[in-house]
Each structure stands twice: as structure tokens, then as C-alpha cells.
Coordinates of C-alpha atoms in Angstrom, one line a residue:
X1 CA -8.8 -42.6 88.2
X2 CA -7.2 -45.9 88.8
X3 CA -5.9 -45.5 85.8
X4 CA -4.2 -42.8 85.7
X5 CA -2.8 -43.7 88.8
X6 CA -1.2 -46.3 87.3
X7 CA 0.3 -45.0 84.2
X8 CA 1.5 -42.4 86.7
X9 CA 3.2 -44.8 88.9
X10 CA 4.8 -47.0 85.5
X11 CA 6.3 -43.5 84.7
X12 CA 7.9 -43.1 87.8
X13 CA 9.2 -46.4 88.1
X14 CA 10.5 -46.7 84.9
X15 CA 12.2 -43.0 85.2
X16 CA 13.8 -44.1 88.8
X17 CA 15.1 -47.4 87.2
X18 CA 17.0 -45.7 84.2
X19 CA 18.2 -43.1 86.7
X20 CA 19.8 -45.9 88.8
X21 CA 21.0 -47.3 86.0
X22 CA 22.5 -44.2 84.8
X23 CA 24.2 -43.9 88.0
X24 CA 25.7 -47.4 88.1
X25 CA 27.5 -46.4 84.8
X26 CA 31.4 -45.6 85.9
X27 CA 32.3 -42.1 85.6
X28 CA 34.6 -41.0 82.6
X29 CA 36.7 -37.3 82.4
X30 CA 35.4 -36.1 78.6
X31 CA 37.9 -33.8 76.8
X32 CA 38.3 -32.9 73.2
X33 CA 38.1 -29.7 71.4
X34 CA 35.6 -28.9 68.7
X35 CA 36.8 -28.4 65.1
X36 CA 34.9 -27.8 61.2
X37 CA 34.7 -30.9 59.9
X38 CA 35.7 -29.2 56.7
X39 CA 38.8 -27.9 57.6
X40 CA 40.7 -29.7 61.0
X41 CA 42.5 -26.3 61.3
X42 CA 39.6 -24.7 61.7
X43 CA 38.3 -24.0 65.8
X44 CA 34.7 -24.2 66.2
X45 CA 33.9 -22.0 69.6
X46 CA 31.1 -21.8 72.1
X47 CA 29.8 -25.5 71.1
X48 CA 26.9 -26.1 73.5
X49 CA 27.1 -30.0 74.5
X50 CA 24.2 -31.6 75.7
X51 CA 23.7 -35.1 77.7
X52 CA 21.2 -37.4 76.0
X53 CA 20.4 -39.2 79.3
X54 CA 19.3 -35.8 80.8
X55 CA 18.5 -33.7 78.5
X56 CA 20.2 -31.3 79.8
X57 CA 23.0 -28.6 78.9
X58 CA 26.3 -29.5 80.7
X59 CA 28.5 -27.1 79.3
X60 CA 29.9 -25.5 76.0
X61 CA 33.5 -25.2 74.7
X62 CA 36.0 -21.8 75.1
X63 CA 37.0 -19.6 72.9
X64 CA 39.1 -21.9 71.6
X65 CA 36.6 -24.9 71.1
X66 CA 38.3 -27.0 74.2
X67 CA 35.8 -28.9 76.8
X68 CA 36.4 -30.8 79.7
X69 CA 33.4 -32.6 82.1
X70 CA 32.4 -35.8 83.8
X71 CA 30.1 -38.0 82.5
X72 CA 29.2 -41.9 82.5
X73 CA 30.3 -44.4 79.8
X74 CA 27.5 -44.6 77.2
X75 CA 26.5 -41.6 77.5
X76 CA 25.3 -40.0 74.3
X77 CA 26.4 -36.1 74.1
X78 CA 24.9 -34.0 71.7
X79 CA 27.1 -31.1 70.1
X80 CA 25.0 -28.3 68.7
X81 CA 26.1 -25.1 67.7
X82 CA 24.5 -22.1 65.5
X83 CA 25.4 -22.3 61.4
X84 CA 26.5 -26.2 62.6
X85 CA 24.5 -29.7 61.9
X86 CA 24.1 -31.2 64.9
X87 CA 26.6 -34.1 66.0
X88 CA 26.5 -36.9 69.1
X89 CA 29.4 -38.6 70.2
X90 CA 29.0 -41.6 72.3
X91 CA 31.5 -42.9 75.0
X92 CA 32.3 -46.3 74.3
X93 CA 32.3 -48.5 77.6
X94 CA 35.2 -49.7 79.6
X95 CA 37.2 -46.6 79.0
X96 CA 41.0 -47.1 80.5
X97 CA 42.2 -44.9 83.0
X98 CA 38.7 -43.3 83.1
X99 CA 39.8 -40.4 80.7
X100 CA 38.2 -40.5 77.3
X101 CA 39.8 -37.3 74.7
X102 CA 38.6 -37.3 71.0
X103 CA 38.5 -34.3 68.8
X104 CA 35.0 -33.7 67.5
X105 CA 34.2 -32.8 63.7
X106 CA 31.2 -30.8 63.4
X107 CA 29.6 -29.9 59.7
X108 CA 29.0 -27.1 59.1
X109 CA 25.7 -26.0 57.1
X110 CA 25.3 -23.8 54.1
X111 CA 22.0 -22.7 53.3
X112 CA 21.4 -21.1 49.5
X113 CA 18.4 -18.2 49.8
X114 CA 16.6 -17.5 47.0
X115 CA 17.7 -14.4 44.8
X116 CA 16.0 -11.2 45.9
X117 CA 15.8 -8.2 43.6
X118 CA 15.0 -5.0 45.2
X119 CA 13.8 -2.5 42.8
X120 CA 13.5 1.4 43.2
X121 CA 9.5 1.6 42.3
X122 CA 7.2 1.3 45.7
X123 CA 4.5 0.5 43.3
X124 CA 3.2 -0.7 40.0
X125 CA 2.1 2.8 38.5
X126 CA 5.4 4.0 40.3
X127 CA 6.5 1.4 37.4
X128 CA 4.3 2.4 34.5
X129 CA 4.7 6.3 34.8
X130 CA 9.0 5.6 34.7
X131 CA 8.4 2.9 32.1
X132 CA 6.2 5.1 29.7
X133 CA 8.8 8.3 30.1
X134 CA 12.1 5.1 29.0
X135 CA 14.4 6.8 27.0
X136 CA 16.0 3.9 25.2
X137 CA 19.4 3.5 25.3
X138 CA 21.9 4.0 22.4
X139 CA 23.3 0.6 20.7
X140 CA 26.9 -0.3 20.5
X141 CA 26.8 1.3 17.0
X142 CA 25.0 4.7 17.4
X143 CA 27.7 4.9 20.5
X144 CA 30.8 4.3 18.4
X145 CA 29.3 6.8 16.1
X146 CA 29.2 9.4 18.6
X147 CA 32.7 8.7 20.2
X148 CA 34.3 9.2 16.7
X149 CA 32.4 12.4 16.0
X150 CA 34.1 15.7 14.3
X151 CA 32.5 17.5 17.5
X152 CA 34.0 14.9 20.2
X153 CA 37.7 14.6 18.1
X154 CA 37.8 18.4 18.1
X155 CA 36.5 18.4 22.3
X156 CA 39.1 15.8 23.1
X157 CA 41.7 17.4 21.1
X158 CA 41.3 20.6 23.0
X159 CA 40.9 19.6 26.5
X160 CA 43.8 16.5 26.2
X161 CA 47.1 17.2 26.6
X162 CA 49.9 16.4 24.0
X163 CA 52.0 13.8 24.4
X164 CA 55.3 13.3 23.1
X165 CA 55.2 12.4 19.9
X166 CA 53.1 14.9 19.5
X167 CA 54.9 17.9 20.9
X168 CA 57.7 16.0 18.6
X169 CA 55.7 16.5 15.3
X170 CA 54.5 19.9 16.3
X171 CA 58.2 21.0 16.9
X172 CA 59.6 19.6 13.9
X173 CA 56.4 21.1 11.6
X174 CA 56.9 24.7 13.0
X175 CA 60.7 24.3 12.4
X176 CA 60.2 23.3 8.8
X177 CA 57.3 26.4 8.6
X178 CA 60.0 29.0 9.9
X179 CA 62.6 27.8 7.1
X180 CA 60.0 28.2 4.2
X181 CA 59.0 31.5 5.3
X182 CA 62.9 32.1 5.9
X183 CA 63.5 31.6 2.0
X184 CA 60.5 33.3 0.9
X185 CA 61.6 36.8 2.3
X186 CA 65.3 36.1 0.6
X187 CA 64.5 37.1 -2.7
X188 CA 67.0 34.5 -4.9
X189 CA 69.8 36.5 -6.9
X190 CA 69.9 34.1 -9.5
X191 CA 66.0 34.9 -10.6
X192 CA 66.7 38.5 -10.5
X193 CA 67.5 40.6 -14.0
X194 CA 69.3 43.8 -12.0
X195 CA 71.5 41.3 -10.1
X196 CA 72.2 39.8 -13.7
X197 CA 73.0 43.3 -15.4
X198 CA 75.5 44.5 -12.7
X199 CA 76.9 41.1 -12.4
X200 CA 78.1 41.4 -16.3
X201 CA 78.7 45.2 -15.5
X202 CA 81.5 44.5 -12.8
X203 CA 83.3 41.4 -15.3
X204 CA 83.5 44.3 -17.8
X205 CA 85.2 47.0 -15.4
X206 CA 87.2 44.5 -14.5
X207 CA 88.5 43.6 -17.7
X208 CA 89.2 47.0 -18.3
X209 CA 90.9 47.6 -15.6
X210 CA 93.4 44.6 -16.2
X211 CA 93.9 46.1 -20.0
X212 CA 94.8 49.3 -18.5
X213 CA 97.0 47.9 -16.9
X214 CA 98.9 45.7 -19.0
X215 CA 99.5 49.1 -21.4
X216 CA 100.6 50.7 -18.5
X217 CA 103.3 48.0 -18.2
X218 CA 104.2 47.9 -21.9
X219 CA 105.0 51.7 -22.0
X220 CA 107.2 51.2 -19.1

């Protein structure tokens, strides 16, 4: 029991001596802004600041990362924030004007989680059932054959609208067909023997008419 009382008295004395030393240190107005160590342009808001001497949270930075509080020279301040590594800042001794201002840089922590695959089967039996009923997909060659098959092409022709070139080709084809049909409906007189007979008859009658006209002129 005496040993326990002695140890308790020793601890109390040590704590009181440390507290007395802490109180004897000059006070300093500690001010700063917390930044992301990877980019000084990024402000880290709401960072907890703890004094290592008292192990009590003194304050926290505001939404702009700004903080300002009173501490002692040579105090160690611990900056903690979710997603960032713990950073310690020691206030130096013999601070001029009893004011110490610095930018505090804290390092972000990047945690790479292992890959997690989500499957649509609740049990192994469901997976086996779906696997046995699985239809193997076509390979690239089979897919290409289906895409250029006559059935597929005819379906595309029936459903897809024509482009400008196809419309122009169809117009020319229709015009050419119309011209050919008009020629086939109108008979060529050069190939008609009756037309040739009528033509020769007209020439003969013309010659007779000219001969009769010349004989009449001689008689006069």
C-alpha cells in the first residue's frame, strides 16, 4: 500500500511540475491557414487542432481553413482531419512580437481498396443452373456473316431511307426507262415496208404531175 501511495505521489508531482513548466512558457498568438500539401491552392476546412502538452483539442479551422488561438512557445500542435495524414507543428522559442503565423500543409491519404466483383447469383446452385443453360454468343465472323446476309440487307433496304445519291440514281434510271419505253411504242417508219411503198408512190405521182405540167406549157 505504501508503494502505491508513493507511486501516486510521484506521478502527481511530475504532472504538477510539467504543468508549472508549461505555464512558465511565454504565450504566443498562433495563426495560420491549412492547405493541401499536393496543391497549395486547395484549402482544407474544419481541421481539428490538439495541443500535445495537454492532449486536448484547442480549436478547429473554419470553412476557409483559417485558425487563430493562443498557445505557448515550444508547444506541439497536432492537426488531424479525415482523409489526411496527421501533421505536427512545433512553435519555436523566442517568437518575435509574440505572434507566430505559418501556412500548415497536410498530406492527403489515398487508400486503394481491392477490387470487388458483384455477381447476380445469390447462391452457387443458381450460378450452375444459369451456366448450364447459357447460350454461347456468336464470334465476330458469325456476326459479320449475319450482318451481310440477304435477309438482313433486304430488311435494311425496306426500312432505311434513301440518301441523295440513291435518289438521283433512281431518277436517272426512271428517266432512261421512260425514254426506252417511248421508243418501243412508236414504230420506226424506216423498218415498215408499207411506209416505203407509200413513199415511192408519192415520188412517182410527183414526177407524173411535173411531166403533165411541162407538156401543158409546150402546148401554150
